[in-house]
Coordinates of C-alpha atoms and ligand atoms in Angstrom, one line a residue:
X1 CA -8.0 18.6 -26.3
X2 CA -10.2 16.7 -24.0
X3 CA -8.6 15.5 -20.1
X4 CA -9.9 12.1 -21.7
X5 CA -8.2 12.5 -25.2
X6 CA -4.7 12.5 -23.1
X7 CA -5.5 9.4 -22.3
X8 CA -2.6 7.0 -24.2
X9 CA -4.1 4.3 -26.0
X10 CA -2.0 1.5 -24.0
X11 CA -3.3 3.3 -20.9
X12 CA -7.2 4.0 -21.2
X13 CA -7.6 -0.3 -22.3
X14 CA -5.5 -1.1 -19.3
X15 CA -7.3 1.5 -17.3
X16 CA -10.6 -0.2 -18.0
X17 CA -9.0 -4.1 -17.7
X18 CA -7.4 -3.7 -14.4
X19 CA -9.5 -1.6 -13.0
X20 CA -10.0 -2.6 -9.1
X21 CA -12.8 -2.6 -6.7
X22 CA -11.6 0.6 -4.2
X23 CA -11.3 4.0 -6.0
X24 CA -8.3 4.3 -7.6
X25 CA -6.8 7.1 -8.8
X26 CA -5.0 6.6 -11.9
X27 CA -2.2 8.6 -13.4
X28 CA -4.6 9.9 -16.5
X29 CA -5.6 13.4 -16.2
X30 CA -2.0 15.3 -16.7
X31 CA -0.9 12.7 -17.6
X32 CA 0.3 13.9 -21.4
X33 CA 1.0 11.1 -24.3
X34 CA 4.2 10.1 -24.8
X35 CA 5.2 11.7 -27.9
X36 CA 3.6 15.7 -26.5
X37 CA 6.1 17.6 -24.4
X38 CA 4.3 17.3 -20.6
X39 CA 4.7 20.3 -18.9
X40 CA 7.8 19.6 -16.8
X41 CA 9.3 19.5 -20.5
X42 CA 7.4 23.0 -21.6
X43 CA 9.5 25.3 -19.0
X44 CA 12.6 23.6 -20.5
X45 CA 12.6 23.5 -24.0
X46 CA 10.6 27.5 -23.6
X47 CA 14.6 28.1 -21.5
X48 CA 16.3 27.1 -24.1
X49 CA 14.4 28.4 -26.9
X50 CA 14.6 31.6 -24.5
X51 CA 18.1 31.4 -22.9
X52 CA 16.7 32.3 -20.0
X53 CA 19.5 30.9 -18.0
X54 CA 22.4 32.0 -20.0
X55 CA 23.2 28.4 -20.4
X56 CA 21.9 24.2 -21.4
X57 CA 19.1 23.0 -19.2
X58 CA 20.7 21.3 -15.7
X59 CA 18.9 18.8 -13.5
X60 CA 20.2 16.9 -11.0
X61 CA 18.9 13.3 -9.2
X62 CA 19.4 14.3 -5.7
X63 CA 19.4 11.3 -3.7
X64 CA 20.2 10.5 0.7
X65 CA 22.4 7.8 1.5
X66 CA 20.2 6.6 3.7
X67 CA 18.8 3.3 2.0
X68 CA 18.2 1.9 -1.2
X69 CA 16.1 3.6 -4.5
X70 CA 13.0 2.6 -4.9
X71 CA 10.7 3.0 -8.2
X72 CA 9.9 6.2 -6.8
X73 CA 13.2 7.1 -7.1
X74 CA 13.4 5.2 -10.7
X75 CA 11.0 8.4 -12.2
X76 CA 12.7 11.0 -10.7
X77 CA 15.9 9.3 -12.5
X78 CA 14.2 8.8 -15.3
X79 CA 12.8 12.2 -15.5
X80 CA 16.0 14.3 -14.6
X81 CA 17.9 11.9 -16.6
X82 CA 15.5 11.4 -19.2
X83 CA 15.9 15.8 -19.7
X84 CA 19.7 16.5 -19.4
X85 CA 20.3 13.9 -22.6
X86 CA 16.8 14.8 -24.6
X87 CA 17.7 18.9 -24.4
X88 CA 21.6 18.2 -24.5
X89 CA 22.1 19.1 -20.7
X90 CA 23.7 17.6 -18.3
X91 CA 22.9 15.9 -15.1
X92 CA 23.8 15.6 -12.3
X93 CA 23.8 13.2 -9.1
X94 CA 24.4 14.9 -6.1
X95 CA 24.8 12.6 -2.7
X96 CA 21.9 14.6 0.0
X97 CA 23.9 13.4 2.2
X98 CA 23.3 16.2 5.2
X99 CA 22.0 13.9 8.3
X100 CA 25.2 12.2 10.3
X101 CA 22.9 9.7 12.3
X102 CA 21.6 7.7 8.9
X103 CA 24.0 8.1 5.8
X104 CA 26.1 5.1 4.6
X105 CA 28.8 4.8 2.1
X106 CA 26.8 1.0 1.6
X107 CA 23.8 3.4 0.4
X108 CA 26.1 5.2 -1.9
X109 CA 27.5 2.9 -3.5
X110 CA 24.4 0.6 -4.0
X111 CA 22.7 4.3 -5.3
X112 CA 25.7 4.4 -7.6
X113 CA 25.0 1.3 -9.5
X114 CA 20.7 1.2 -9.7
X115 CA 21.5 4.5 -11.2
X116 CA 24.3 3.0 -13.7
X117 CA 21.8 -0.6 -14.3
X118 CA 18.9 1.9 -14.9
X119 CA 20.4 3.0 -17.8
X120 CA 21.6 6.4 -16.7
X121 CA 25.4 8.4 -16.5
X122 CA 25.5 10.8 -14.8
X123 CA 27.9 14.2 -15.4
X124 CA 29.3 15.2 -12.0
X125 CA 29.3 13.1 -9.1
X126 CA 28.2 15.4 -6.2
X127 CA 28.5 15.0 -2.3
X128 CA 26.1 17.8 0.1
X129 CA 28.9 17.6 2.4
X130 CA 31.4 19.0 -0.3
X131 CA 29.7 22.3 -0.1
X132 CA 29.5 22.3 3.5
X133 CA 32.4 25.6 3.9
X134 CA 30.7 27.1 1.4
X135 CA 27.8 26.2 3.1
X136 CA 28.9 27.4 6.2
X137 CA 30.2 31.3 3.8
X138 CA 26.5 31.9 2.9
X139 CA 25.5 31.3 6.7
X140 CA 28.3 33.7 7.8
X141 CA 26.9 36.1 4.5
X142 CA 23.2 35.8 5.8
X143 CA 23.9 37.2 9.4
X144 CA 26.8 39.7 8.0
X145 CA 23.3 40.7 6.0
X146 CA 21.1 40.8 9.4
X147 CA 19.4 38.2 7.7
X148 CA 20.6 35.5 10.1
X149 CA 20.6 35.4 13.9
X150 CA 20.9 32.4 16.3
X151 CA 18.3 30.9 18.2
X152 CA 19.1 29.5 21.9
X153 CA 15.4 28.2 21.9
X154 CA 15.0 24.3 22.1
X155 CA 13.8 23.3 19.1
X156 CA 10.5 22.5 21.0
X157 CA 10.3 26.2 22.0
X158 CA 10.7 27.1 18.2
X159 CA 7.7 25.2 16.8
X160 CA 5.4 25.9 19.6
X161 CA 6.2 29.8 19.0
X162 CA 6.2 29.6 15.3
X163 CA 2.2 29.8 15.6
X164 CA -0.6 28.7 13.9
X165 CA -2.2 29.0 9.6
X166 CA -5.0 31.5 11.7
X167 CA -2.1 33.0 14.5
X168 CA 1.0 35.0 13.7
X169 CA 4.8 33.3 16.1
X170 CA 5.8 34.9 18.6
X171 CA 10.1 36.6 17.8
X172 CA 12.7 34.3 20.0
X173 CA 14.0 37.0 23.1
X174 CA 17.0 35.9 20.3
X175 CA 15.9 37.1 17.4
X176 CA 17.4 40.7 18.2
X177 CA 21.2 39.9 18.9
X178 CA 23.6 42.2 17.1
X179 CA 25.5 41.5 14.0
X180 CA 28.8 40.7 16.6
X181 CA 27.0 38.6 18.7
X182 CA 25.9 36.2 15.8
X183 CA 28.7 35.7 14.7
X184 CA 31.0 35.4 17.7
X185 CA 27.8 32.9 19.0
X186 CA 28.3 31.3 15.4
X187 CA 31.6 30.8 14.6
X188 CA 31.4 28.9 19.2
X189 CA 28.9 27.0 16.8
X190 CA 31.0 26.1 14.4
X191 CA 33.7 25.5 16.9
X192 CA 32.2 22.8 19.2
X193 CA 31.9 24.9 21.2
X194 CA 27.9 24.0 22.1
X195 CA 26.0 21.1 23.0
X196 CA 24.0 19.8 20.3
X197 CA 20.4 21.6 20.3
X198 CA 21.6 23.6 22.9
X199 CA 21.3 26.3 20.0
X200 CA 20.4 26.1 15.8
X201 CA 21.0 29.7 12.9
X202 CA 17.5 30.7 11.7
X203 CA 17.2 33.0 9.1
X204 CA 15.3 36.0 9.9
X205 CA 12.6 36.2 7.8
X206 CA 9.1 37.3 8.7
X207 CA 7.0 35.2 11.6
X208 CA 3.9 36.1 11.1
X209 CA 4.4 34.9 7.5
X210 CA 1.2 33.2 5.6
X211 CA 3.5 30.5 4.3
X212 CA 4.8 28.6 7.9
X213 CA 7.6 27.4 6.4
X214 CA 9.0 31.3 6.2
X215 CA 8.7 32.1 9.6
X216 CA 12.2 31.8 10.7
X217 CA 13.3 28.6 9.2
X218 CA 16.1 26.5 11.0
X219 CA 18.9 26.6 8.3
X220 CA 22.1 25.3 10.7
X221 CA 21.9 22.5 13.9
X222 CA 24.7 21.1 16.2
X223 CA 25.6 17.6 16.4
X224 CA 28.8 17.7 17.6
X225 CA 30.0 14.4 18.4
X226 CA 28.2 12.6 15.7
X227 CA 30.4 10.8 12.8
X228 CA 29.9 11.9 9.1
X229 CA 30.6 8.5 7.3
X230 CA 32.5 11.4 5.1
X231 CA 33.6 14.2 7.0
X232 CA 34.2 12.0 10.4
X233 CA 33.3 14.2 13.4
X234 CA 35.5 16.9 12.0
X235 CA 32.3 18.9 11.1
X236 CA 30.1 20.2 13.9
X237 CA 26.6 22.0 12.3
X238 CA 24.7 20.4 9.6
X239 CA 22.6 22.6 7.4
X240 CA 18.5 21.8 7.3
X241 CA 17.3 20.6 4.1
X242 CA 16.3 23.5 2.9
X243 CA 19.6 25.8 3.5
X244 CA 21.3 23.0 1.4
X245 CA 18.9 21.9 -1.5
X246 CA 18.3 25.1 -3.2
X247 CA 21.9 26.1 -2.8
X248 CA 23.4 23.3 -3.5
X249 CA 21.3 23.7 -6.8
X250 CA 22.6 26.7 -6.8
X251 CA 26.6 26.1 -6.1
X252 CA 26.2 23.6 -9.4
X253 CA 25.0 25.9 -11.3
X254 CA 21.3 23.7 -12.0
X255 CA 18.4 24.8 -14.2
X256 CA 15.2 23.6 -13.1
X257 CA 15.3 21.8 -9.5
X258 CA 13.2 19.1 -10.0
X259 CA 11.2 17.6 -6.7
X260 CA 7.7 16.3 -5.7
X261 CA 5.4 18.0 -4.6
X262 CA 5.3 17.9 -1.2
X263 CA 7.8 20.4 -1.5
X264 CA 5.1 22.9 -2.9
X265 CA 5.6 25.6 -0.1
X266 CA 9.6 25.3 0.5
X267 CA 9.3 27.2 -3.3
X268 CA 9.9 30.1 -1.4
X269 CA 12.7 29.5 1.1
X270 CA 14.6 28.4 -1.7
X271 CA 13.8 31.1 -3.8
X272 CA 14.6 33.0 -0.9
X273 CA 17.8 32.0 -0.1
X274 CA 19.5 31.5 -3.4
X275 CA 18.8 35.0 -3.9
X276 CA 19.7 36.2 -0.6
X277 CA 22.9 34.0 -0.9
X278 CA 23.9 36.5 -4.0
X279 CA 23.3 33.9 -6.7
X280 CA 22.5 34.9 -10.2
X281 CA 20.3 33.5 -12.5
X282 CA 19.6 30.7 -10.1
X283 CA 18.2 27.2 -10.6
X284 CA 14.0 27.8 -9.5
X285 CA 12.4 24.1 -8.1
X286 CA 9.3 22.5 -10.5
X287 CA 7.4 20.1 -8.4
X288 CA 5.2 17.1 -9.8
X289 CA 3.8 14.3 -8.4
X290 CA 5.6 11.5 -6.3
X291 CA 4.6 8.4 -7.4
X292 CA 2.3 5.7 -5.8
X293 CA 2.2 2.3 -6.9
X294 CA -0.4 0.0 -5.2
X295 CA 0.1 -2.9 -2.7
X296 CA 3.7 -1.3 -2.2
X297 CA 4.7 1.2 -0.2
X298 CA 7.4 4.2 -1.4
X299 CA 9.2 5.3 0.9
X300 CA 12.9 4.4 2.3
X301 CA 11.4 4.7 6.1
X302 CA 9.0 1.9 5.3
X303 CA 11.2 -0.3 3.5
X304 CA 14.2 0.5 5.7
X305 CA 11.4 -1.1 8.7
X306 CA 11.0 -4.1 6.8
X307 CA 14.1 -4.7 6.3
X308 CA 15.7 -4.1 9.6
X309 CA 12.2 -6.0 11.6
X310 CA 12.7 -9.4 8.7
X311 CA 9.8 -9.3 6.8
X312 CA 12.0 -9.3 3.7
X313 CA 15.1 -11.1 3.3
X314 CA 16.7 -7.7 2.8
X315 CA 16.7 -4.7 0.4
X316 CA 17.2 -7.1 -3.0
X317 CA 14.2 -9.4 -2.1
X318 CA 12.8 -9.5 -5.0
X319 CA 9.6 -8.7 -3.5
X320 CA 11.0 -5.6 -2.4
X321 CA 9.6 -2.2 -4.7
X322 CA 13.3 -1.3 -4.9
X323 CA 15.4 -1.2 -8.1
X324 CA 18.0 -3.9 -6.5
X325 CA 14.7 -5.9 -5.7
X326 CA 13.6 -5.6 -9.6
X327 CA 16.8 -6.2 -10.9
X328 CA 17.4 -9.7 -8.0
X329 CA 14.0 -10.5 -9.4
X330 CA 14.8 -10.8 -12.8
X331 CA 12.8 -7.4 -14.1
X332 CA 14.9 -5.7 -17.1
X333 CA 15.6 -1.8 -16.6
X334 CA 14.3 -1.5 -20.3
X335 CA 10.8 -2.0 -18.7
X336 CA 11.2 0.2 -14.9
X337 CA 12.3 2.7 -18.3
X338 CA 8.8 2.1 -20.6
X339 CA 7.2 1.9 -17.6
X340 CA 8.3 5.8 -16.5
X341 CA 7.5 6.5 -19.8
X342 CA 4.0 5.6 -19.0
X343 CA 3.2 7.4 -16.5
X344 CA 4.5 10.8 -17.7
X345 CA 4.6 13.8 -15.7
X346 CA 1.4 15.1 -13.3
X347 CA 1.0 18.1 -11.6
X348 CA -1.3 16.0 -9.2
X349 CA -0.8 13.1 -7.0
X350 CA -1.8 10.0 -8.1
X351 CA -1.3 6.3 -7.3
X352 CA -0.7 4.0 -10.7
X353 CA -2.3 0.6 -10.7
X354 CA 0.4 -1.7 -10.7
X355 CA -0.9 -3.5 -13.6
X356 CA 0.4 -1.1 -15.0
X357 CA 3.8 -1.6 -14.2
X358 CA 3.5 -4.8 -14.9
X359 CA 1.8 -4.8 -18.3
X360 CA 4.5 -2.9 -18.9
X361 CA 7.0 -5.3 -17.8
X362 CA 5.2 -8.5 -19.7
X363 CA 5.6 -6.1 -22.6
X364 CA 9.3 -6.3 -22.5
X365 CA 9.6 -9.6 -21.6
X366 CA 7.0 -11.1 -24.7
X367 CA 9.7 -10.6 -27.5
X368 CA 12.7 -10.3 -25.5
X369 CA 13.3 -13.7 -24.1
X370 CA 13.0 -17.2 -25.4
X371 CA 10.0 -20.1 -23.9
X372 CA 10.7 -23.4 -22.8
X373 CA 8.2 -25.9 -21.3
X374 CA 8.1 -26.5 -17.5
X375 CA 5.5 -27.8 -14.6
X376 CA 5.1 -26.3 -11.4
X377 CA 3.1 -28.9 -10.3
X378 CA 4.7 -32.6 -11.9
X379 CA 2.4 -35.2 -12.0
X380 CA 3.7 -38.5 -13.5
X381 CA 2.0 -39.7 -17.6
X382 CA 2.9 -43.2 -18.2
X383 CA 2.3 -43.9 -22.3
X384 CA 1.4 -47.2 -22.5
X385 CA 1.3 -47.8 -25.4
X386 CA 5.2 -45.7 -25.9
X387 CA 7.9 -47.7 -26.2
X388 CA 11.0 -48.7 -23.7
X389 CA 13.9 -47.3 -23.8
X390 CA 15.6 -43.6 -25.1
X391 CA 12.2 -41.7 -26.7
X392 CA 13.2 -39.5 -29.1
X393 CA 13.9 -35.5 -30.2
X394 CA 11.1 -33.2 -30.0
X395 CA 11.5 -29.9 -32.1
X396 CA 10.4 -27.2 -30.5
X397 CA 10.1 -23.2 -31.8
X398 CA 12.0 -20.7 -29.0
X399 CA 10.2 -18.0 -30.1
X400 CA 6.7 -18.4 -31.1
X401 CA 6.5 -14.8 -33.3
X402 CA 9.8 -15.4 -35.1
X403 CA 10.9 -19.0 -35.7
X404 CA 13.2 -18.0 -38.9
X405 CA 15.2 -15.7 -37.1
X406 CA 15.5 -17.7 -33.7
X407 CA 15.0 -20.9 -34.8
X408 CA 13.9 -24.0 -33.1
X409 CA 15.4 -26.2 -30.0
X410 CA 15.7 -30.1 -29.7
X411 CA 13.7 -31.3 -26.9
X412 CA 14.0 -35.5 -25.2
X413 CA 10.4 -36.8 -25.1
X414 CA 10.1 -40.4 -23.7
X415 CA 7.0 -43.3 -22.2
X416 CA 7.2 -41.3 -19.1
X417 CA 5.9 -37.1 -18.6
X418 CA 5.4 -34.8 -16.2
X419 CA 2.6 -32.6 -16.5
X420 CA 1.2 -29.9 -14.6
X421 CA -1.2 -30.9 -11.3
X422 CA -3.7 -28.6 -12.4
X423 CA -4.3 -29.8 -15.9
X424 CA -6.5 -32.9 -14.8
X425 CA -9.5 -33.3 -13.8
X426 CA -10.6 -36.2 -13.1
X427 CA -14.1 -35.1 -12.4
X428 CA -14.3 -32.1 -14.5
X429 CA -16.2 -28.8 -15.3
X430 CA -17.6 -28.5 -18.6
X431 CA -15.6 -26.0 -20.1
X432 CA -12.4 -28.2 -18.8
X433 CA -10.0 -28.6 -22.0
X434 CA -7.4 -29.7 -20.8
X435 CA -7.3 -33.9 -19.3
X436 CA -10.4 -35.5 -17.6
X437 CA -10.6 -39.2 -17.7
X438 CA -11.3 -40.4 -21.7
X439 CA -10.5 -37.1 -23.2
X440 CA -7.6 -36.0 -24.8
X441 CA -5.4 -33.1 -25.1
X442 CA -2.1 -31.6 -27.0
X443 CA 1.3 -32.0 -25.7
X444 CA 3.1 -28.8 -26.9
X445 CA 5.4 -29.6 -29.8
X446 CA 4.8 -33.4 -29.6
X447 CA 0.8 -35.9 -29.9
X448 CA -2.2 -36.4 -28.4
X449 CA -2.8 -39.0 -25.3
X450 CA -5.6 -40.0 -23.8
X451 CA -6.0 -40.4 -20.5
X452 CA -7.5 -44.3 -19.8
X453 CA -7.1 -44.5 -16.2
X454 CA -6.6 -42.6 -12.5
X455 CA -3.8 -44.1 -10.6
X456 CA -4.1 -43.6 -7.0
X457 CA -2.5 -43.4 -3.6
X458 CA -4.0 -45.6 -0.6
X459 CA -5.0 -42.0 0.9
X460 CA -6.6 -42.0 -2.3
X461 CA -4.6 -38.8 -3.9
X462 CA -3.6 -39.3 -8.2
X463 CA -0.1 -40.0 -8.1
X464 CA 0.0 -41.1 -11.9
X465 CA -2.1 -40.8 -14.9
X466 CA -1.9 -44.0 -17.6
X467 CA -2.4 -42.5 -21.1
X468 CA -2.3 -43.8 -24.4
X469 CA -0.8 -41.3 -26.8
X470 CA -1.3 -41.0 -31.3
X471 CA 1.6 -42.4 -32.9
X472 CA 0.3 -40.1 -35.8
X473 CA -0.7 -36.7 -34.2
X474 CA 3.0 -35.1 -33.6
X475 CA 3.6 -32.1 -36.9
X476 CA 4.8 -33.9 -40.0
X477 CA 2.5 -37.2 -39.0
X478 CA -0.4 -39.0 -41.2
X479 CA -2.8 -37.0 -37.9
X480 CA -0.5 -34.0 -37.7
X481 CA -3.7 -31.6 -38.4
X482 CA -5.8 -33.4 -35.6
X483 CA -8.0 -30.6 -33.7
X484 CA -8.1 -31.1 -29.4
X485 CA -9.3 -27.9 -27.5
X486 CA -6.8 -28.2 -25.3
X487 CA -3.0 -27.9 -25.4
X488 CA -0.3 -28.5 -22.0
X489 CA 3.5 -28.8 -21.1
X490 CA 4.9 -31.7 -20.5
X491 CA 8.7 -33.0 -19.7
X492 CA 10.2 -36.0 -20.3
X493 CA 10.2 -37.7 -16.8
X494 CA 14.0 -38.8 -17.1
X495 CA 15.2 -36.1 -18.4
X496 CA 14.0 -33.0 -16.8
X497 CA 15.8 -30.7 -14.0
X498 CA 14.8 -30.7 -10.9
X499 CA 14.7 -27.2 -9.8
X500 CA 13.4 -24.9 -6.9
X501 CA 10.7 -22.1 -8.1
X502 CA 9.8 -19.0 -5.9
X503 CA 6.4 -17.5 -7.2
X504 CA 6.4 -13.4 -5.5
X505 CA 3.1 -12.1 -5.5
X506 CA 1.8 -8.4 -3.8
X507 CA 3.9 -7.3 -0.6
X508 CA 1.0 -5.8 0.9
X509 CA -3.3 -7.0 0.7
X510 CA -4.2 -3.9 0.5
X511 CA -3.7 -1.2 -1.9
X512 CA -2.9 1.0 -0.1
X513 CA -1.4 -0.4 3.3
X514 CA -1.6 2.0 5.0
X515 CA -6.0 2.5 4.4
X516 CA -5.7 0.1 7.3
X517 CA -7.7 0.1 11.0
X518 CA -7.3 2.8 14.0
X519 CA -3.5 1.9 15.8
X520 CA -2.6 -0.5 13.0
X521 CA 0.5 0.2 10.5
X522 CA 1.3 -0.8 6.9
X523 CA 3.6 -3.9 8.5
X524 CA -0.9 -5.5 9.4
X525 CA -1.2 -5.0 5.8
X526 CA 1.9 -7.4 5.1
X527 CA 0.8 -10.4 2.6
X528 CA 0.5 -13.9 4.3
X529 CA 1.7 -15.2 0.5
X530 CA 3.6 -12.6 -1.0
X531 CA 6.1 -15.3 -0.9
X532 CA 5.4 -19.5 -2.1
X533 CA 8.4 -21.5 -2.6
X534 CA 8.0 -24.7 -4.5
X535 CA 11.2 -27.1 -3.8
X536 CA 10.8 -29.5 -6.9
X537 CA 9.2 -28.2 -10.2
X538 CA 10.9 -29.4 -13.6
X539 CA 11.8 -28.1 -16.1
X540 CA 13.6 -28.9 -19.4
X541 CA 17.0 -29.6 -20.0
X542 CA 17.7 -26.8 -22.4
X543 CA 17.5 -24.4 -19.9
X544 CA 21.0 -25.7 -18.7
X545 CA 23.7 -24.0 -19.8
X546 CA 23.0 -21.3 -19.2
X547 CA 23.9 -18.8 -17.9
X548 CA 22.4 -17.7 -14.0
X549 CA 20.7 -14.8 -14.7
X550 CA 19.1 -15.6 -18.3
X551 CA 15.4 -15.2 -18.3
X552 CA 12.3 -17.7 -20.4
X553 CA 8.6 -17.6 -21.0
X554 CA 8.2 -20.6 -18.8
X555 CA 4.6 -21.5 -21.4
X556 CA 1.2 -21.3 -19.9
X557 CA 2.8 -20.3 -16.6
X558 CA 4.9 -16.9 -16.7
X559 CA 8.1 -14.8 -17.1
X560 CA 10.6 -16.6 -15.4
X561 CA 15.0 -15.7 -13.6
X562 CA 17.5 -17.7 -13.2
X563 CA 18.4 -16.6 -9.5
X564 CA 21.4 -15.6 -9.7
X565 CA 22.6 -15.7 -6.4
X566 CA 21.0 -18.6 -4.7
X567 CA 20.8 -21.2 -7.8
X568 CA 24.0 -24.2 -7.5
X569 CA 24.9 -25.9 -10.8
X570 CA 23.2 -29.1 -8.5
X571 CA 19.8 -27.1 -8.4
X572 CA 18.3 -24.0 -10.6
X573 CA 16.3 -21.7 -8.5
X574 CA 13.2 -19.4 -10.7
X575 CA 12.1 -16.5 -9.5
X576 CA 9.2 -16.2 -11.0
X577 CA 9.4 -12.7 -12.8
X578 CA 5.2 -12.0 -13.3
X579 CA 2.5 -13.8 -14.3
X580 CA 1.3 -13.7 -18.0
X581 CA -1.8 -12.1 -16.3
X582 CA -3.5 -9.9 -13.8
X583 CA -4.4 -13.0 -11.7
X584 CA -5.8 -10.9 -9.4
X585 CA -7.9 -8.9 -12.1
X586 CA -9.8 -12.4 -12.7
X587 CA -10.4 -13.2 -9.2
X588 CA -12.1 -9.3 -8.9
X589 CA -13.8 -10.3 -11.5
X590 CA -15.4 -14.0 -10.8
X591 CA -16.2 -11.6 -7.5
Ligands
ATP1 P1 11.9 8.5 0.7 O1 10.1 9.5 1.4 O2 11.8 7.1 0.0 O3 12.9 8.8 1.6 P2 13.1 11.2 -0.2 O4 12.2 12.0 -1.2 O5 13.3 11.2 1.5 O6 11.9 9.3 -0.2 P3 15.7 11.0 -1.3 O7 16.7 10.3 -1.3 O8 15.8 11.8 -0.7 O9 14.6 10.2 -0.6 O10 15.0 11.5 -3.0 C1 15.4 12.2 -4.2 C2 14.9 12.6 -6.0 O11 13.8 11.1 -5.5 C3 13.7 13.4 -4.8 O12 14.3 14.5 -5.5 C4 12.8 13.5 -4.4 O13 12.3 14.1 -4.6 C5 12.5 11.8 -5.7 N1 11.7 11.0 -4.9 C6 11.3 10.4 -4.1 N2 10.3 9.7 -4.1 C7 9.5 9.4 -5.2 C8 8.7 8.9 -5.7 N3 7.9 8.1 -4.8 N4 8.0 9.8 -6.7 C9 9.0 10.6 -7.3 N5 9.7 10.7 -7.0 C10 10.9 10.6 -5.6
MG2 MG1 14.6 13.3 1.5

């Protein structure tokens, strides 16, 4: 099969439609179509067929509780939990909480909430910090076998003495300590007898190993006075990633340990440790491509900076690529799962165009959410030949694609309306089919109106349009079939609800926010217009009694979510989830 034929049709279309000027690798070459197996699932299917591990497939999602989960984690969650579900296996949620300096229970809680919100339930909830005793036993075992030693060099000296890819490292002067001395020192480290940084436990492998990671990697370090959010100050020695990770997998009976490509070189130490620790049928690591999304950053460290430096309102700011931010913005978990399936799992790193994500969001909402009429930039229209008084009710379709099932609603119409200021032009160009002086336009679900007069204030701003309407042009009227080129949305001025609308845009100006000039960092690539607040937009009154957290399509505008925390009984606030089309693609096309 050629690479091109592996691309699913949707993706192929998107790739063509949304190509932006910089050369971005789309997630195509290694991405299996949704219906055939990706390379990881192929391996798991084979494990099942051959009984390789002698147990059902077991995966885990291992976040460090030092920040909120982001879209990259969502990819890993969908993969790990998805495989467990598809192959009748299990998936643990394991907190990789081995660094007392950065972790917090607040993050544990947010991670649990986000995984469940995405639609997954873990088999077991585990904490690497519960394995400290077990890991310590393994440390003693390694020392006893002559496979680990206590090194008194500083981390700096250790780094310098590790050598380079082209030259061997220099063995530590402490490398040949006796087993007895090492055991005594290790016990002293655990008992808190030595200050931080004065000693580390290292594996004794090969200081000339071609894989730098295998040059006596660090296993345990002293953090004598640190406060761990679960273990308090009782525990004094903390495992490095390599020591904790594979062994935690092995302790839990994981079969395939899925991680991102930057850990490829760590696979050797993973295998060495589980073997030396004596596990039978130990898990093996498989690496897949990290998700990188255009116009955003997927790194907790960078996201934490955005929060701490006040560039966003918090981890759940709707502009953040966090799960919490997406939820707050109004994205549904279905869209995130669909997105994860669309991009698939690849063996090579690739940036994914944000348009692919936005497409998944629109696709999910399109069939799910009702339509309403709203006007973001209200311009008053007075229908001079319409009777004064209460007006009338017009019938409006809730879902244009399935009217019989989902029905209609009644929306008030009256002599005074608002239309969107962008739907009127005093001196329109040729192909402008909306309202302009002397021209006609159809009001959605209503009449055809004609602009007779433009009223301006002293400064020359347009403040009102005087129009006439044709009473025979509404549905059922003698002139109902009359054709005009444009249809626009409107709301009845005395009936409309005032609301605040928050228009969210890309958080960064650059597809790759790290692609900034020397001496600057990703912060300088922030998009100053990522949030535009419209304090006084107008929406039809039918939404007044819906629960906050309802989603709508504002016809011709986009998908919106009634803000769950900031809406008040007197004033709704709406978040724009996503526009109806990719406005940036249009700008690029225009040049
Ligand atoms: P970050 O750099 O954002 O802190 P991390 O890898 O340090 O990410 P962890 O909490 O250690 O964050 O990650 C938990 C799991 O999620 C790991 O298995 C990791 O491989 C996976 N993961 C993290 N980021 C991504 C990403 N961008 N794409 C795919 N998987 C990811
Ligand atoms: Mg990590």
